[in-house]
Amino acid sequence: MNLTAPCLLPEVARLPTSWFARSPREVAVDLLGCSLVRVRDDGAILRGTIVETEAYLGPRDRAAHSFGGRRTSRNESMYARGGTAYVYFTYGMHFCFNVVCGEIDDPVAVLIRALEPTHGIADMRAARLSRRRAAPLQASDLCSGPGKICQALQIDRSLDGIDLSSDPRLFVTPGAQQPGTSHITNAARVGVDYAGEWAKRKLRWYLTQSPHVSRRGC
DNA sequence: ATGACGATTTACT
DNA sequence: GTAAATCGTCATA
């Protein structure tokens, strides 16, 4: 046995395509407690526990990029099968990472909004440091928002459309145990005020006690 | 070709 | 609490 080999996660731990081929509501809730794992090209492992998610319900959902069946080069990966990554660029400076759900041509997804960092925290700090900032960030400021996650885990459009069930660079593993319903808060989604009645729908879930969520009590 | 707009984050009052 | 940063994308022309 080669004891010097890096301690990589067993392949069996990775969530398969079939796990994602469900409604985005189910997937959004079940993703809480799972780990998002990023393996960088230099071998560094950046990993955190998912503590906040939002479901986007497709053509009928005014807040979704696929509202009305809109299909462009930007959101093309939403139309791929469940288990595909959808990474988009917004506000001229941020990336956001989604897990596509359901079957092919059903453009539904779950936005990963916050993680509790567990592995590679020093690398996350370095990645989040960038310009402006001088002081080291608190652990709860590393992945407490969809743009922060992508900066900390170095996720960009080069990972858009990849298959999370097979790509070595990015995948999801199950949590030790699923968080109980009593520890989960269900609330309205963030930053979708333009979506009218759909902005009020409670399609966001987060671990109530976690200090790593992007916002509390709304 | 042009203009308006973000599934956000940060700094500042 | 407000506002700036910053630019790819999309609808309109």
PDB file of C-alpha atoms (C1' of nucleotides) in Angstrom:
ATOM      1  CA  MET A   1       0.000   0.000   0.000  1.00  0.00           C
ATOM      2  CA  ASN A   2       1.289   3.426  -0.896  1.00  0.00           C
ATOM      3  CA  LEU A   3       0.886   5.498   2.231  1.00  0.00           C
ATOM      4  CA  THR A   4       2.231   8.626   0.575  1.00  0.00           C
ATOM      5  CA  ALA A   5      -0.643   8.778  -1.905  1.00  0.00           C
ATOM      6  CA  PRO A   6      -3.003  11.701  -1.405  1.00  0.00           C
ATOM      7  CA  CYS A   7      -6.115  10.786   0.534  1.00  0.00           C
ATOM      8  CA  LEU A   8      -8.697  11.028  -2.225  1.00  0.00           C
ATOM      9  CA  LEU A   9     -12.333  10.324  -1.582  1.00  0.00           C
ATOM     10  CA  PRO A  10     -13.592   6.909  -2.635  1.00  0.00           C
ATOM     11  CA  GLU A  11     -15.461   6.984  -5.914  1.00  0.00           C
ATOM     12  CA  VAL A  12     -18.488   5.392  -4.253  1.00  0.00           C
ATOM     13  CA  ALA A  13     -19.029   8.531  -2.189  1.00  0.00           C
ATOM     14  CA  ARG A  14     -19.832  10.728  -5.159  1.00  0.00           C
ATOM     15  CA  LEU A  15     -23.512  11.422  -5.810  1.00  0.00           C
ATOM     16  CA  PRO A  16     -24.601   9.831  -9.124  1.00  0.00           C
ATOM     17  CA  THR A  17     -26.654  11.288 -11.962  1.00  0.00           C
ATOM     18  CA  SER A  18     -29.803   9.532 -10.738  1.00  0.00           C
ATOM     19  CA  TRP A  19     -29.615  11.399  -7.430  1.00  0.00           C
ATOM     20  CA  PHE A  20     -29.968  14.729  -9.245  1.00  0.00           C
ATOM     21  CA  ALA A  21     -32.721  13.542 -11.597  1.00  0.00           C
ATOM     22  CA  ARG A  22     -35.473  14.766  -9.266  1.00  0.00           C
ATOM     23  CA  SER A  23     -37.415  17.949  -8.642  1.00  0.00           C
ATOM     24  CA  PRO A  24     -35.253  20.939  -7.651  1.00  0.00           C
ATOM     25  CA  ARG A  25     -37.203  21.299  -4.387  1.00  0.00           C
ATOM     26  CA  GLU A  26     -36.268  17.796  -3.276  1.00  0.00           C
ATOM     27  CA  VAL A  27     -32.676  18.195  -4.390  1.00  0.00           C
ATOM     28  CA  ALA A  28     -32.349  21.604  -2.721  1.00  0.00           C
ATOM     29  CA  VAL A  29     -33.419  20.211   0.659  1.00  0.00           C
ATOM     30  CA  ASP A  30     -31.397  16.996   0.321  1.00  0.00           C
ATOM     31  CA  LEU A  31     -28.222  18.890  -0.644  1.00  0.00           C
ATOM     32  CA  LEU A  32     -28.123  20.437   2.837  1.00  0.00           C
ATOM     33  CA  GLY A  33     -25.446  18.582   4.778  1.00  0.00           C
ATOM     34  CA  CYS A  34     -23.749  17.232   1.643  1.00  0.00           C
ATOM     35  CA  SER A  35     -20.190  18.256   0.725  1.00  0.00           C
ATOM     36  CA  LEU A  36     -19.191  20.234  -2.347  1.00  0.00           C
ATOM     37  CA  VAL A  37     -15.684  19.170  -3.360  1.00  0.00           C
ATOM     38  CA  ARG A  38     -13.402  21.112  -5.701  1.00  0.00           C
ATOM     39  CA  VAL A  39     -10.143  19.498  -6.841  1.00  0.00           C
ATOM     40  CA  ARG A  40      -7.922  22.162  -8.327  1.00  0.00           C
ATOM     41  CA  ASP A  41      -5.538  21.500 -11.206  1.00  0.00           C
ATOM     42  CA  ASP A  42      -2.615  21.716  -8.763  1.00  0.00           C
ATOM     43  CA  GLY A  43      -4.214  18.987  -6.660  1.00  0.00           C
ATOM     44  CA  ALA A  44      -5.439  21.192  -3.829  1.00  0.00           C
ATOM     45  CA  ILE A  45      -8.789  20.099  -2.377  1.00  0.00           C
ATOM     46  CA  LEU A  46     -11.269  22.822  -1.431  1.00  0.00           C
ATOM     47  CA  ARG A  47     -14.329  21.490   0.301  1.00  0.00           C
ATOM     48  CA  GLY A  48     -17.295  22.580   2.375  1.00  0.00           C
ATOM     49  CA  THR A  49     -20.646  21.418   3.731  1.00  0.00           C
ATOM     50  CA  ILE A  50     -23.658  22.842   1.917  1.00  0.00           C
ATOM     51  CA  VAL A  51     -25.732  24.933   4.353  1.00  0.00           C
ATOM     52  CA  GLU A  52     -27.942  27.043   2.039  1.00  0.00           C
ATOM     53  CA  THR A  53     -29.697  26.346  -1.282  1.00  0.00           C
ATOM     54  CA  GLU A  54     -32.386  27.752  -3.567  1.00  0.00           C
ATOM     55  CA  ALA A  55     -34.596  25.970  -6.102  1.00  0.00           C
ATOM     56  CA  TYR A  56     -35.351  27.438  -9.549  1.00  0.00           C
ATOM     57  CA  LEU A  57     -38.370  25.833 -11.146  1.00  0.00           C
ATOM     58  CA  GLY A  58     -37.887  26.427 -14.863  1.00  0.00           C
ATOM     59  CA  PRO A  59     -40.055  28.082 -17.552  1.00  0.00           C
ATOM     60  CA  ARG A  60     -42.929  28.963 -15.178  1.00  0.00           C
ATOM     61  CA  ASP A  61     -40.587  30.510 -12.585  1.00  0.00           C
ATOM     62  CA  ARG A  62     -40.150  34.222 -13.284  1.00  0.00           C
ATOM     63  CA  ALA A  63     -36.937  34.278 -11.216  1.00  0.00           C
ATOM     64  CA  ALA A  64     -35.273  31.506 -13.239  1.00  0.00           C
ATOM     65  CA  HIS A  65     -32.890  32.134 -16.116  1.00  0.00           C
ATOM     66  CA  SER A  66     -34.982  29.638 -18.077  1.00  0.00           C
ATOM     67  CA  PHE A  67     -38.220  31.609 -17.504  1.00  0.00           C
ATOM     68  CA  GLY A  68     -40.529  31.381 -20.505  1.00  0.00           C
ATOM     69  CA  GLY A  69     -38.287  28.740 -22.046  1.00  0.00           C
ATOM     70  CA  ARG A  70     -35.439  31.184 -22.628  1.00  0.00           C
ATOM     71  CA  ARG A  71     -32.496  29.218 -23.998  1.00  0.00           C
ATOM     72  CA  THR A  72     -29.224  30.944 -24.897  1.00  0.00           C
ATOM     73  CA  SER A  73     -25.526  30.158 -24.875  1.00  0.00           C
ATOM     74  CA  ARG A  74     -25.398  31.519 -21.339  1.00  0.00           C
ATOM     75  CA  ASN A  75     -27.976  29.163 -19.808  1.00  0.00           C
ATOM     76  CA  GLU A  76     -27.643  26.230 -22.211  1.00  0.00           C
ATOM     77  CA  SER A  77     -26.404  23.877 -19.489  1.00  0.00           C
ATOM     78  CA  MET A  78     -29.704  24.275 -17.606  1.00  0.00           C
ATOM     79  CA  TYR A  79     -31.193  22.143 -20.391  1.00  0.00           C
ATOM     80  CA  ALA A  80     -28.740  19.306 -19.846  1.00  0.00           C
ATOM     81  CA  ARG A  81     -29.558  16.289 -17.677  1.00  0.00           C
ATOM     82  CA  GLY A  82     -29.580  16.377 -13.885  1.00  0.00           C
ATOM     83  CA  GLY A  83     -26.122  16.365 -12.352  1.00  0.00           C
ATOM     84  CA  THR A  84     -24.711  18.908 -14.784  1.00  0.00           C
ATOM     85  CA  ALA A  85     -23.046  22.068 -13.449  1.00  0.00           C
ATOM     86  CA  TYR A  86     -24.536  25.426 -14.421  1.00  0.00           C
ATOM     87  CA  VAL A  87     -22.079  28.262 -13.767  1.00  0.00           C
ATOM     88  CA  TYR A  88     -23.006  31.783 -14.830  1.00  0.00           C
ATOM     89  CA  PHE A  89     -21.380  35.205 -14.638  1.00  0.00           C
ATOM     90  CA  THR A  90     -23.282  38.152 -13.186  1.00  0.00           C
ATOM     91  CA  TYR A  91     -22.933  41.768 -12.053  1.00  0.00           C
ATOM     92  CA  GLY A  92     -19.817  42.079 -14.171  1.00  0.00           C
ATOM     93  CA  MET A  93     -17.683  40.346 -11.549  1.00  0.00           C
ATOM     94  CA  HIS A  94     -19.208  37.285  -9.884  1.00  0.00           C
ATOM     95  CA  PHE A  95     -19.828  33.647 -10.779  1.00  0.00           C
ATOM     96  CA  CYS A  96     -22.625  31.529  -9.307  1.00  0.00           C
ATOM     97  CA  PHE A  97     -22.742  27.725  -9.196  1.00  0.00           C
ATOM     98  CA  ASN A  98     -25.879  25.646  -9.704  1.00  0.00           C
ATOM     99  CA  VAL A  99     -26.622  21.943  -9.821  1.00  0.00           C
ATOM    100  CA  VAL A 100     -28.955  21.110 -12.699  1.00  0.00           C
ATOM    101  CA  CYS A 101     -31.815  18.814 -11.683  1.00  0.00           C
ATOM    102  CA  GLY A 102     -34.477  16.696 -13.381  1.00  0.00           C
ATOM    103  CA  GLU A 103     -34.347  15.192 -16.849  1.00  0.00           C
ATOM    104  CA  ILE A 104     -32.773  16.504 -20.038  1.00  0.00           C
ATOM    105  CA  ASP A 105     -34.599  19.531 -21.540  1.00  0.00           C
ATOM    106  CA  ASP A 106     -36.231  20.344 -18.186  1.00  0.00           C
ATOM    107  CA  PRO A 107     -34.304  23.537 -17.274  1.00  0.00           C
ATOM    108  CA  VAL A 108     -34.526  23.387 -13.468  1.00  0.00           C
ATOM    109  CA  ALA A 109     -31.661  23.862 -11.033  1.00  0.00           C
ATOM    110  CA  VAL A 110     -30.516  24.465  -7.479  1.00  0.00           C
ATOM    111  CA  LEU A 111     -28.311  27.453  -6.651  1.00  0.00           C
ATOM    112  CA  ILE A 112     -25.703  26.675  -3.992  1.00  0.00           C
ATOM    113  CA  ARG A 113     -25.720  29.783  -1.793  1.00  0.00           C
ATOM    114  CA  ALA A 114     -23.476  28.954   1.180  1.00  0.00           C
ATOM    115  CA  LEU A 115     -20.988  26.413   2.530  1.00  0.00           C
ATOM    116  CA  GLU A 116     -19.379  25.729   5.847  1.00  0.00           C
ATOM    117  CA  PRO A 117     -15.703  25.391   4.826  1.00  0.00           C
ATOM    118  CA  THR A 118     -14.116  22.104   5.955  1.00  0.00           C
ATOM    119  CA  HIS A 119     -11.007  21.522   3.822  1.00  0.00           C
ATOM    120  CA  GLY A 120      -8.506  23.860   2.178  1.00  0.00           C
ATOM    121  CA  ILE A 121      -9.444  26.845   4.305  1.00  0.00           C
ATOM    122  CA  ALA A 122      -6.036  28.487   3.888  1.00  0.00           C
ATOM    123  CA  ASP A 123      -6.356  28.173   0.101  1.00  0.00           C
ATOM    124  CA  MET A 124      -9.864  29.638   0.265  1.00  0.00           C
ATOM    125  CA  ARG A 125      -8.561  32.623   2.222  1.00  0.00           C
ATOM    126  CA  ALA A 126      -5.852  33.136  -0.371  1.00  0.00           C
ATOM    127  CA  ALA A 127      -8.366  32.959  -3.203  1.00  0.00           C
ATOM    128  CA  ARG A 128     -10.754  35.350  -1.448  1.00  0.00           C
ATOM    129  CA  LEU A 129      -8.013  37.763  -0.432  1.00  0.00           C
ATOM    130  CA  SER A 130      -7.486  39.275  -3.885  1.00  0.00           C
ATOM    131  CA  ARG A 131      -7.416  43.049  -4.227  1.00  0.00           C
ATOM    132  CA  ARG A 132      -8.833  45.537  -1.668  1.00  0.00           C
ATOM    133  CA  ARG A 133      -8.742  43.183   1.315  1.00  0.00           C
ATOM    134  CA  ALA A 134      -5.755  43.135   3.633  1.00  0.00           C
ATOM    135  CA  ALA A 135      -6.978  41.467   6.825  1.00  0.00           C
ATOM    136  CA  PRO A 136      -7.693  37.705   6.800  1.00  0.00           C
ATOM    137  CA  LEU A 137     -11.357  36.858   6.505  1.00  0.00           C
ATOM    138  CA  GLN A 138     -13.400  35.086   9.147  1.00  0.00           C
ATOM    139  CA  ALA A 139     -14.291  31.468   8.299  1.00  0.00           C
ATOM    140  CA  SER A 140     -17.915  32.575   8.114  1.00  0.00           C
ATOM    141  CA  ASP A 141     -17.001  35.117   5.420  1.00  0.00           C
ATOM    142  CA  LEU A 142     -15.336  32.655   3.038  1.00  0.00           C
ATOM    143  CA  CYS A 143     -18.344  30.882   1.486  1.00  0.00           C
ATOM    144  CA  SER A 144     -21.405  32.755   2.831  1.00  0.00           C
ATOM    145  CA  GLY A 145     -22.860  33.685  -0.564  1.00  0.00           C
ATOM    146  CA  PRO A 146     -22.993  32.265  -4.102  1.00  0.00           C
ATOM    147  CA  GLY A 147     -20.323  34.617  -5.458  1.00  0.00           C
ATOM    148  CA  LYS A 148     -18.059  34.008  -2.473  1.00  0.00           C
ATOM    149  CA  ILE A 149     -18.249  30.226  -2.979  1.00  0.00           C
ATOM    150  CA  CYS A 150     -17.084  30.537  -6.571  1.00  0.00           C
ATOM    151  CA  GLN A 151     -14.249  32.859  -5.607  1.00  0.00           C
ATOM    152  CA  ALA A 152     -13.112  30.632  -2.697  1.00  0.00           C
ATOM    153  CA  LEU A 153     -13.388  27.363  -4.655  1.00  0.00           C
ATOM    154  CA  GLN A 154     -12.148  28.918  -7.910  1.00  0.00           C
ATOM    155  CA  ILE A 155     -15.204  27.970  -9.923  1.00  0.00           C
ATOM    156  CA  ASP A 156     -15.730  29.864 -13.181  1.00  0.00           C
ATOM    157  CA  ARG A 157     -17.272  29.409 -16.611  1.00  0.00           C
ATOM    158  CA  SER A 158     -14.626  26.828 -17.549  1.00  0.00           C
ATOM    159  CA  LEU A 159     -16.613  24.450 -15.285  1.00  0.00           C
ATOM    160  CA  ASP A 160     -19.984  25.307 -16.813  1.00  0.00           C
ATOM    161  CA  GLY A 161     -21.658  22.238 -18.296  1.00  0.00           C
ATOM    162  CA  ILE A 162     -19.421  19.628 -16.674  1.00  0.00           C
ATOM    163  CA  ASP A 163     -20.874  16.360 -15.389  1.00  0.00           C
ATOM    164  CA  LEU A 164     -20.718  16.384 -11.593  1.00  0.00           C
ATOM    165  CA  SER A 165     -21.076  12.590 -11.522  1.00  0.00           C
ATOM    166  CA  SER A 166     -17.788  12.034 -13.369  1.00  0.00           C
ATOM    167  CA  ASP A 167     -15.640  15.173 -13.620  1.00  0.00           C
ATOM    168  CA  PRO A 168     -12.542  15.005 -11.388  1.00  0.00           C
ATOM    169  CA  ARG A 169     -12.574  18.759 -10.719  1.00  0.00           C
ATOM    170  CA  LEU A 170     -15.934  19.210  -9.019  1.00  0.00           C
ATOM    171  CA  PHE A 171     -18.485  16.923  -7.380  1.00  0.00           C
ATOM    172  CA  VAL A 172     -20.839  16.384  -4.440  1.00  0.00           C
ATOM    173  CA  THR A 173     -20.626  13.724  -1.727  1.00  0.00           C
ATOM    174  CA  PRO A 174     -23.396  12.705   0.679  1.00  0.00           C
ATOM    175  CA  GLY A 175     -23.460  14.064   4.218  1.00  0.00           C
ATOM    176  CA  ALA A 176     -22.890  11.808   7.222  1.00  0.00           C
ATOM    177  CA  GLN A 177     -26.576  12.206   7.973  1.00  0.00           C
ATOM    178  CA  GLN A 178     -29.364  14.318   6.570  1.00  0.00           C
ATOM    179  CA  PRO A 179     -30.206  17.340   8.750  1.00  0.00           C
ATOM    180  CA  GLY A 180     -33.580  17.026  10.465  1.00  0.00           C
ATOM    181  CA  THR A 181     -36.482  19.153   9.289  1.00  0.00           C
ATOM    182  CA  SER A 182     -36.503  20.948  12.635  1.00  0.00           C
ATOM    183  CA  HIS A 183     -33.051  22.372  11.885  1.00  0.00           C
ATOM    184  CA  ILE A 184     -33.972  23.707   8.449  1.00  0.00           C
ATOM    185  CA  THR A 185     -35.492  27.132   7.714  1.00  0.00           C
ATOM    186  CA  ASN A 186     -37.582  27.601   4.556  1.00  0.00           C
ATOM    187  CA  ALA A 187     -37.707  31.186   3.269  1.00  0.00           C
ATOM    188  CA  ALA A 188     -38.069  33.383   0.201  1.00  0.00           C
ATOM    189  CA  ARG A 189     -35.194  33.508  -2.293  1.00  0.00           C
ATOM    190  CA  VAL A 190     -32.629  36.304  -2.231  1.00  0.00           C
ATOM    191  CA  GLY A 191     -32.120  38.964  -4.898  1.00  0.00           C
ATOM    192  CA  VAL A 192     -35.112  38.135  -7.080  1.00  0.00           C
ATOM    193  CA  ASP A 193     -37.400  41.102  -6.349  1.00  0.00           C
ATOM    194  CA  TYR A 194     -37.883  41.553 -10.098  1.00  0.00           C
ATOM    195  CA  ALA A 195     -39.808  38.245 -10.189  1.00  0.00           C
ATOM    196  CA  GLY A 196     -43.136  39.588  -8.875  1.00  0.00           C
ATOM    197  CA  GLU A 197     -45.199  36.925  -7.104  1.00  0.00           C
ATOM    198  CA  TRP A 198     -42.461  34.380  -7.670  1.00  0.00           C
ATOM    199  CA  ALA A 199     -40.152  36.428  -5.456  1.00  0.00           C
ATOM    200  CA  LYS A 200     -42.385  35.569  -2.497  1.00  0.00           C
ATOM    201  CA  ARG A 201     -42.318  31.812  -3.018  1.00  0.00           C
ATOM    202  CA  LYS A 202     -40.428  30.003  -0.287  1.00  0.00           C
ATOM    203  CA  LEU A 203     -37.844  28.200  -2.380  1.00  0.00           C
ATOM    204  CA  ARG A 204     -34.791  28.815  -0.199  1.00  0.00           C
ATOM    205  CA  TRP A 205     -33.577  26.453   2.521  1.00  0.00           C
ATOM    206  CA  TYR A 206     -30.810  26.849   5.046  1.00  0.00           C
ATOM    207  CA  LEU A 207     -29.509  25.311   8.257  1.00  0.00           C
ATOM    208  CA  THR A 208     -31.061  27.548  10.885  1.00  0.00           C
ATOM    209  CA  GLN A 209     -28.143  27.372  13.308  1.00  0.00           C
ATOM    210  CA  SER A 210     -25.326  27.773  10.806  1.00  0.00           C
ATOM    211  CA  PRO A 211     -23.185  30.933  11.061  1.00  0.00           C
ATOM    212  CA  HIS A 212     -22.099  30.290   7.458  1.00  0.00           C
ATOM    213  CA  VAL A 213     -25.363  31.201   5.690  1.00  0.00           C
ATOM    214  CA  SER A 214     -25.545  34.342   3.536  1.00  0.00           C
ATOM    215  CA  ARG A 215     -28.439  35.933   5.447  1.00  0.00           C
ATOM    216  CA  ARG A 216     -30.463  35.130   8.523  1.00  0.00           C
ATOM    217  CA  GLY A 217     -34.106  35.620   9.284  1.00  0.00           C
ATOM    218  CA  CYS A 218     -35.546  36.523   5.887  1.00  0.00           C
TER     219      CYS A 218
ATOM    220  C1'  DA B   1     -24.885  49.096 -32.679  1.00  0.00           C
ATOM    221  C1'  DT B   2     -26.860  50.401 -28.390  1.00  0.00           C
ATOM    222  C1'  DG B   3     -28.791  50.455 -23.825  1.00  0.00           C
ATOM    223  C1'  DA B   4     -30.399  48.289 -19.652  1.00  0.00           C
ATOM    224  C1'  DC B   5     -29.833  44.850 -16.478  1.00  0.00           C
ATOM    225  C1'  DG B   6     -28.475  41.686 -13.142  1.00  0.00           C
ATOM    226  C1'  DA B   7     -29.938  34.409  -8.838  1.00  0.00           C
ATOM    227  C1'  DT B   8     -23.710  39.890  -5.766  1.00  0.00           C
ATOM    228  C1'  DT B   9     -20.264  41.800  -2.827  1.00  0.00           C
ATOM    229  C1'  DT B  10     -18.053  45.442  -0.661  1.00  0.00           C
ATOM    230  C1'  DA B  11     -17.301  49.812   1.471  1.00  0.00           C
ATOM    231  C1'  DC B  12     -19.107  53.609   3.501  1.00  0.00           C
ATOM    232  C1'  DT B  13     -22.638  56.947   6.199  1.00  0.00           C
TER     233       DT B  13
ATOM    234  C1'  DG C   1     -29.245  51.676   6.005  1.00  0.00           C
ATOM    235  C1'  DT C   2     -27.222  53.346   0.715  1.00  0.00           C
ATOM    236  C1'  DA C   3     -24.272  53.156  -3.232  1.00  0.00           C
ATOM    237  C1'  DA C   4     -20.427  51.813  -6.143  1.00  0.00           C
ATOM    238  C1'  DA C   5     -17.991  48.393  -8.701  1.00  0.00           C
ATOM    239  C1'  DT C   6     -17.957  46.276 -13.415  1.00  0.00           C
ATOM    240  C1'  DC C   7     -19.069  43.796 -17.859  1.00  0.00           C
ATOM    241  C1'  DG C   8     -21.182  39.730 -20.261  1.00  0.00           C
ATOM    242  C1'  DT C   9     -25.569  39.017 -21.953  1.00  0.00           C
ATOM    243  C1'  DC C  10     -29.839  39.930 -24.133  1.00  0.00           C
ATOM    244  C1'  DA C  11     -33.614  42.462 -26.217  1.00  0.00           C
ATOM    245  C1'  DT C  12     -34.391  46.023 -29.358  1.00  0.00           C
ATOM    246  C1'  DA C  13     -33.296  48.498 -33.542  1.00  0.00           C
TER     247       DA C  13
END
